[in-house]
Amino acid sequence: MRTCKLSVSIAFLTALMGLSVAWSKQANNDDAMAKDIQTKVAADPDTKDSDVTVAAKDGKVTITGKAKTRVAQQKVEQIAHEEPGTTGVDDETAVPSDMTSAPEQTTQAMAPPPAPVEKPAPQPIVVPAGTTLTVRVGQALGSKTSQTGQTFLATLAQPISVHGRRALPAGATVSGTVVSAKAKGKIKGEGELNLALTSITVNGHTYEIQTSVLDNTVKGKGKRTAVTTGGGAAGGALIGGLAGGGKGAGIGALVGAGAGLVGGSLTGNQQIEIPAESPLSFRLSAPLRLPPSVE
């Protein structure tokens, strides 16, 4: 009986030793497998930047950690499957969501944003010096009835454009001043009526202007001249003065470049009169600068 029991014990111990050796051998194989996979992952250019850990047990490989990209995650799993002795692969790696589209984001970040298209700022309108403004006076003016310093109103008779852009519309309100007014004496002395424009109103905004002086003089036996002075403008003569002086009567003919167009007449005692609605022409002696909004 003792011999039988001893034989059983020895056989049991032998089996245990065999299992122990087998387990030890398998453990060594698992460690070697995990290390080999870890080494290949670290060497592969697609996976070397991923922070993963490889473990193996009984031939089954478990991968944990973070893969840099989705491509790197798939490559790590492929390396594990190709390792000799692998019985299975449990991929527990994660891919951060902000890294999933990193290549696309990098490409977009490298491309500069399109430059905004800026519209050129609208330029002001400048009516040059020398431009002729023809107006119709809103009241009668005369060498005897008007006073020096008196203001008068008129409307622009013709529109003004600059390089195809509307600058001053017809009908714009114009203000002027009587530069000097002097009644002619019965025996001697000249009658004078000198006018100039001072401002113009466009779209509710009033702009100061400088014009030449329209100089009307009568002397001698009713001799009448109309000369535009100031700003280098040329002179001219008014022809065809009519006696009586009704409204709109005696619109003079323009002679000479740059002269002012004057409508008027001589009274019986040779005074200068310009009826209401008469057209008068003045030259700008300085440029008029207008904002683009007048268009």
Tab-separated table of C-alpha atoms in Angstrom:
chain	number	residue	atom	x	y	z
A	1	MET	CA	0.000	0.000	0.000
A	2	ARG	CA	2.802	2.392	0.837
A	3	THR	CA	4.443	1.670	-2.453
A	4	CYS	CA	1.205	2.490	-4.271
A	5	LYS	CA	0.701	5.755	-2.416
A	6	LEU	CA	4.283	6.760	-3.041
A	7	SER	CA	3.908	6.101	-6.745
A	8	VAL	CA	0.787	8.268	-6.903
A	9	SER	CA	2.511	11.114	-5.084
A	10	ILE	CA	5.491	11.017	-7.381
A	11	ALA	CA	3.239	11.039	-10.450
A	12	PHE	CA	1.280	14.012	-9.073
A	13	LEU	CA	4.430	15.949	-8.337
A	14	THR	CA	5.742	15.189	-11.792
A	15	ALA	CA	2.512	16.495	-13.331
A	16	LEU	CA	2.661	19.640	-11.250
A	17	MET	CA	6.242	20.216	-12.251
A	18	GLY	CA	5.287	19.743	-15.895
A	19	LEU	CA	2.470	22.225	-15.596
A	20	SER	CA	4.736	24.669	-13.807
A	21	VAL	CA	7.284	24.411	-16.539
A	22	ALA	CA	4.586	24.870	-19.181
A	23	TRP	CA	3.146	27.862	-17.379
A	24	SER	CA	6.574	29.386	-16.987
A	25	LYS	CA	7.331	28.808	-20.629
A	26	GLN	CA	4.004	30.386	-21.689
A	27	ALA	CA	4.607	33.375	-19.422
A	28	ASN	CA	8.015	33.864	-20.940
A	29	ASN	CA	6.462	33.641	-24.402
A	30	ASP	CA	3.788	36.217	-23.471
A	31	ASP	CA	6.396	38.646	-22.116
A	32	ALA	CA	8.551	38.223	-25.201
A	33	MET	CA	5.525	38.684	-27.443
A	34	ALA	CA	4.433	41.872	-25.673
A	35	LYS	CA	7.951	43.322	-25.740
A	36	ASP	CA	8.354	42.479	-29.424
A	37	ILE	CA	5.067	44.163	-30.313
A	38	GLN	CA	5.945	47.190	-28.174
A	39	THR	CA	9.308	47.478	-29.957
A	40	LYS	CA	7.696	47.299	-33.400
A	41	VAL	CA	5.124	49.935	-32.449
A	42	ALA	CA	7.883	52.284	-31.252
A	43	ALA	CA	9.860	51.770	-34.474
A	44	ASP	CA	7.028	52.158	-36.977
A	45	PRO	CA	6.819	55.784	-38.318
A	46	ASP	CA	3.014	55.686	-38.235
A	47	THR	CA	2.766	54.543	-34.605
A	48	LYS	CA	5.931	55.722	-32.860
A	49	ASP	CA	4.255	58.853	-31.474
A	50	SER	CA	1.339	56.923	-29.962
A	51	ASP	CA	1.307	56.357	-26.198
A	52	VAL	CA	0.206	52.690	-26.017
A	53	THR	CA	1.010	49.752	-23.699
A	54	VAL	CA	1.086	46.115	-24.892
A	55	ALA	CA	0.372	43.124	-22.629
A	56	ALA	CA	-0.070	39.410	-23.458
A	57	LYS	CA	-1.549	36.451	-21.616
A	58	ASP	CA	-1.833	32.979	-23.050
A	59	GLY	CA	-1.142	34.413	-26.497
A	60	LYS	CA	-3.919	36.992	-26.324
A	61	VAL	CA	-2.604	40.567	-26.763
A	62	THR	CA	-4.225	43.521	-25.003
A	63	ILE	CA	-3.375	47.068	-26.163
A	64	THR	CA	-4.223	50.080	-24.005
A	65	GLY	CA	-3.407	53.801	-24.076
A	66	LYS	CA	-3.891	56.510	-26.702
A	67	ALA	CA	-3.154	56.297	-30.383
A	68	LYS	CA	-2.181	59.562	-32.020
A	69	THR	CA	-4.523	59.129	-34.963
A	70	ARG	CA	-7.090	56.684	-36.278
A	71	VAL	CA	-4.499	55.450	-38.788
A	72	ALA	CA	-1.983	54.854	-35.985
A	73	GLN	CA	-4.582	52.904	-33.990
A	74	GLN	CA	-5.251	50.593	-36.908
A	75	LYS	CA	-1.536	50.118	-37.542
A	76	VAL	CA	-0.883	49.116	-33.899
A	77	GLU	CA	-3.640	46.523	-34.091
A	78	GLN	CA	-2.191	45.194	-37.344
A	79	ILE	CA	1.285	44.803	-35.773
A	80	ALA	CA	-0.237	42.837	-32.882
A	81	HIS	CA	-2.148	40.489	-35.195
A	82	GLU	CA	0.985	39.799	-37.253
A	83	GLU	CA	3.065	38.852	-34.182
A	84	PRO	CA	3.831	35.067	-34.188
A	85	GLY	CA	1.983	33.157	-31.459
A	86	THR	CA	-0.820	35.695	-31.141
A	87	THR	CA	-4.167	34.030	-30.491
A	88	GLY	CA	-6.198	37.228	-30.389
A	89	VAL	CA	-5.997	41.000	-30.021
A	90	ASP	CA	-8.023	43.151	-27.651
A	91	ASP	CA	-7.596	46.768	-28.787
A	92	GLU	CA	-8.576	49.135	-25.983
A	93	THR	CA	-6.723	52.177	-27.308
A	94	ALA	CA	-8.459	55.502	-27.660
A	95	VAL	CA	-8.109	58.246	-30.248
A	96	PRO	CA	-8.693	61.755	-28.856
A	97	SER	CA	-11.509	63.466	-30.743
A	98	ASP	CA	-9.431	66.590	-31.333
A	99	MET	CA	-6.762	64.432	-32.979
A	100	THR	CA	-9.095	62.527	-35.303
A	101	SER	CA	-9.170	65.328	-37.871
A	102	ALA	CA	-5.751	66.734	-37.052
A	103	PRO	CA	-4.400	66.398	-40.625
A	104	GLU	CA	-7.385	68.244	-42.056
A	105	GLN	CA	-7.192	70.911	-39.362
A	106	THR	CA	-3.469	71.345	-39.957
A	107	THR	CA	-4.028	71.781	-43.666
A	108	GLN	CA	-6.743	74.346	-43.058
A	109	ALA	CA	-4.591	76.188	-40.540
A	110	MET	CA	-1.748	76.434	-43.047
A	111	ALA	CA	-3.934	77.976	-45.735
A	112	PRO	CA	-4.196	81.754	-45.202
A	113	PRO	CA	-7.733	83.120	-45.013
A	114	PRO	CA	-8.891	84.918	-48.127
A	115	ALA	CA	-8.227	88.611	-47.979
A	116	PRO	CA	-11.412	90.654	-47.591
A	117	VAL	CA	-12.375	92.590	-50.683
A	118	GLU	CA	-12.452	96.239	-49.760
A	119	LYS	CA	-14.454	98.641	-51.822
A	120	PRO	CA	-12.553	101.808	-52.641
A	121	ALA	CA	-13.672	104.743	-50.560
A	122	PRO	CA	-15.848	107.144	-52.584
A	123	GLN	CA	-13.925	110.227	-53.578
A	124	PRO	CA	-15.177	113.776	-53.013
A	125	ILE	CA	-16.393	115.816	-55.958
A	126	VAL	CA	-14.369	118.911	-56.718
A	127	VAL	CA	-15.912	121.550	-58.961
A	128	PRO	CA	-12.843	123.331	-60.372
A	129	ALA	CA	-12.192	127.034	-60.356
A	130	GLY	CA	-13.298	128.658	-63.596
A	131	THR	CA	-16.564	126.712	-63.756
A	132	THR	CA	-19.445	128.940	-64.860
A	133	LEU	CA	-22.559	128.970	-62.670
A	134	THR	CA	-25.629	130.373	-64.419
A	135	VAL	CA	-28.392	131.386	-62.021
A	136	ARG	CA	-31.779	133.097	-62.177
A	137	VAL	CA	-32.248	135.807	-59.588
A	138	GLY	CA	-35.327	135.541	-57.418
A	139	GLN	CA	-35.844	139.292	-57.018
A	140	ALA	CA	-35.287	142.515	-58.886
A	141	LEU	CA	-31.938	144.238	-58.291
A	142	GLY	CA	-30.942	147.752	-59.238
A	143	SER	CA	-28.233	150.388	-58.856
A	144	LYS	CA	-30.779	152.695	-57.249
A	145	THR	CA	-32.975	150.204	-55.358
A	146	SER	CA	-30.355	147.795	-53.975
A	147	GLN	CA	-27.979	148.439	-51.088
A	148	THR	CA	-24.344	147.471	-50.669
A	149	GLY	CA	-24.134	144.322	-48.542
A	150	GLN	CA	-27.683	143.267	-49.382
A	151	THR	CA	-28.167	139.537	-49.907
A	152	PHE	CA	-30.256	138.042	-52.667
A	153	LEU	CA	-31.417	134.540	-53.589
A	154	ALA	CA	-31.242	132.756	-56.913
A	155	THR	CA	-31.610	129.264	-58.335
A	156	LEU	CA	-29.093	127.359	-60.418
A	157	ALA	CA	-30.374	127.419	-63.990
A	158	GLN	CA	-28.218	124.607	-65.371
A	159	PRO	CA	-26.822	121.485	-63.650
A	160	ILE	CA	-23.077	121.074	-63.168
A	161	SER	CA	-21.287	117.730	-63.639
A	162	VAL	CA	-17.642	116.839	-63.028
A	163	HIS	CA	-16.153	113.885	-64.949
A	164	GLY	CA	-19.605	112.460	-65.529
A	165	ARG	CA	-20.632	112.720	-61.858
A	166	ARG	CA	-23.477	115.037	-60.918
A	167	ALA	CA	-22.157	117.788	-58.679
A	168	LEU	CA	-24.769	120.561	-58.596
A	169	PRO	CA	-28.385	119.948	-59.643
A	170	ALA	CA	-30.459	122.492	-61.487
A	171	GLY	CA	-32.783	124.321	-59.106
A	172	ALA	CA	-30.263	124.354	-56.230
A	173	THR	CA	-30.672	127.450	-54.039
A	174	VAL	CA	-27.883	129.998	-54.415
A	175	SER	CA	-27.191	133.006	-52.196
A	176	GLY	CA	-25.451	136.135	-53.357
A	177	THR	CA	-24.499	139.561	-52.140
A	178	VAL	CA	-24.570	143.055	-53.571
A	179	VAL	CA	-20.882	143.973	-53.486
A	180	SER	CA	-21.663	147.587	-54.283
A	181	ALA	CA	-24.675	149.580	-55.470
A	182	LYS	CA	-24.561	153.202	-56.522
A	183	ALA	CA	-27.265	155.235	-58.252
A	184	LYS	CA	-26.131	157.378	-61.187
A	185	GLY	CA	-26.371	161.106	-60.702
A	186	LYS	CA	-28.465	163.258	-63.035
A	187	ILE	CA	-25.522	165.335	-64.175
A	188	LYS	CA	-22.392	163.251	-63.582
A	189	GLY	CA	-21.195	160.145	-61.870
A	190	GLU	CA	-21.479	156.452	-62.710
A	191	GLY	CA	-24.222	154.073	-61.740
A	192	GLU	CA	-22.897	150.762	-60.348
A	193	LEU	CA	-24.327	147.391	-59.438
A	194	ASN	CA	-21.719	144.751	-58.592
A	195	LEU	CA	-22.808	141.243	-57.590
A	196	ALA	CA	-21.163	138.025	-56.394
A	197	LEU	CA	-22.371	134.602	-55.247
A	198	THR	CA	-21.530	133.443	-51.716
A	199	SER	CA	-23.093	129.996	-51.114
A	200	ILE	CA	-25.066	127.146	-52.643
A	201	THR	CA	-27.363	124.617	-50.938
A	202	VAL	CA	-27.377	120.978	-52.097
A	203	ASN	CA	-29.414	118.219	-50.405
A	204	GLY	CA	-29.989	120.365	-47.359
A	205	HIS	CA	-26.295	121.235	-46.900
A	206	THR	CA	-24.989	124.716	-47.585
A	207	TYR	CA	-21.479	125.195	-49.002
A	208	GLU	CA	-19.631	128.499	-49.209
A	209	ILE	CA	-18.448	129.459	-52.675
A	210	GLN	CA	-16.229	132.186	-54.091
A	211	THR	CA	-17.028	133.704	-57.456
A	212	SER	CA	-15.876	136.553	-59.621
A	213	VAL	CA	-17.700	139.858	-59.220
A	214	LEU	CA	-20.239	140.748	-61.906
A	215	ASP	CA	-19.603	144.462	-62.434
A	216	ASN	CA	-22.373	146.540	-64.094
A	217	THR	CA	-21.614	150.189	-64.772
A	218	VAL	CA	-23.531	152.948	-66.573
A	219	LYS	CA	-22.011	156.310	-67.361
A	220	GLY	CA	-22.118	159.162	-69.841
A	221	LYS	CA	-25.089	159.169	-72.162
A	222	GLY	CA	-26.511	155.903	-71.045
A	223	LYS	CA	-23.437	153.898	-72.024
A	224	ARG	CA	-23.778	150.531	-70.288
A	225	THR	CA	-21.115	147.865	-69.648
A	226	ALA	CA	-21.157	144.583	-67.803
A	227	VAL	CA	-17.769	143.254	-66.786
A	228	THR	CA	-16.925	140.157	-64.781
A	229	THR	CA	-13.985	140.901	-62.516
A	230	GLY	CA	-12.001	138.948	-59.966
A	231	GLY	CA	-10.337	135.566	-60.258
A	232	GLY	CA	-8.681	136.517	-63.546
A	233	ALA	CA	-11.936	136.312	-65.542
A	234	ALA	CA	-12.107	138.135	-68.866
A	235	GLY	CA	-14.405	141.081	-69.460
A	236	GLY	CA	-17.326	141.496	-71.839
A	237	ALA	CA	-19.986	143.941	-72.843
A	238	LEU	CA	-23.734	143.850	-72.403
A	239	ILE	CA	-25.589	144.781	-75.551
A	240	GLY	CA	-29.187	145.702	-76.101
A	241	GLY	CA	-30.380	147.424	-72.898
A	242	LEU	CA	-34.053	148.319	-73.129
A	243	ALA	CA	-35.862	151.187	-71.522
A	244	GLY	CA	-38.802	150.563	-69.240
A	245	GLY	CA	-37.482	147.490	-67.360
A	246	GLY	CA	-40.435	145.096	-67.117
A	247	LYS	CA	-39.932	141.657	-65.566
A	248	GLY	CA	-37.725	139.525	-67.798
A	249	ALA	CA	-37.123	142.408	-70.232
A	250	GLY	CA	-33.764	143.359	-71.640
A	251	ILE	CA	-31.925	140.037	-71.441
A	252	GLY	CA	-28.502	140.983	-72.710
A	253	ALA	CA	-26.376	139.238	-75.251
A	254	LEU	CA	-23.040	137.828	-74.080
A	255	VAL	CA	-19.956	139.149	-75.845
A	256	GLY	CA	-16.400	138.093	-74.949
A	257	ALA	CA	-15.162	134.913	-73.296
A	258	GLY	CA	-15.957	134.602	-69.607
A	259	ALA	CA	-18.271	137.589	-69.379
A	260	GLY	CA	-21.310	137.413	-67.132
A	261	LEU	CA	-24.686	137.005	-68.777
A	262	VAL	CA	-26.818	139.850	-67.517
A	263	GLY	CA	-30.490	140.565	-68.000
A	264	GLY	CA	-31.393	144.153	-67.313
A	265	SER	CA	-32.418	147.537	-68.667
A	266	LEU	CA	-31.798	151.217	-68.278
A	267	THR	CA	-34.475	153.421	-66.733
A	268	GLY	CA	-35.253	156.869	-67.956
A	269	ASN	CA	-32.579	158.400	-65.708
A	270	GLN	CA	-30.057	155.730	-66.799
A	271	GLN	CA	-30.103	153.484	-63.700
A	272	ILE	CA	-29.167	149.786	-63.843
A	273	GLU	CA	-31.984	147.354	-63.234
A	274	ILE	CA	-31.991	143.547	-63.270
A	275	PRO	CA	-35.529	142.143	-63.237
A	276	ALA	CA	-36.437	139.002	-61.291
A	277	GLU	CA	-35.840	135.720	-63.182
A	278	SER	CA	-33.014	137.295	-65.163
A	279	PRO	CA	-30.128	134.883	-65.899
A	280	LEU	CA	-26.718	135.876	-64.547
A	281	SER	CA	-23.479	133.953	-65.024
A	282	PHE	CA	-20.618	133.867	-62.527
A	283	ARG	CA	-17.295	132.061	-62.538
A	284	LEU	CA	-15.953	130.156	-59.549
A	285	SER	CA	-12.739	131.817	-58.425
A	286	ALA	CA	-11.901	128.917	-56.055
A	287	PRO	CA	-12.664	125.173	-56.262
A	288	LEU	CA	-15.843	123.896	-54.584
A	289	ARG	CA	-15.310	120.615	-52.687
A	290	LEU	CA	-18.406	118.447	-52.220
A	291	PRO	CA	-18.819	115.069	-50.438
A	292	PRO	CA	-19.667	112.002	-52.565
A	293	SER	CA	-23.114	111.867	-50.940
A	294	VAL	CA	-24.406	114.670	-53.173
A	295	GLU	CA	-24.722	112.145	-56.010
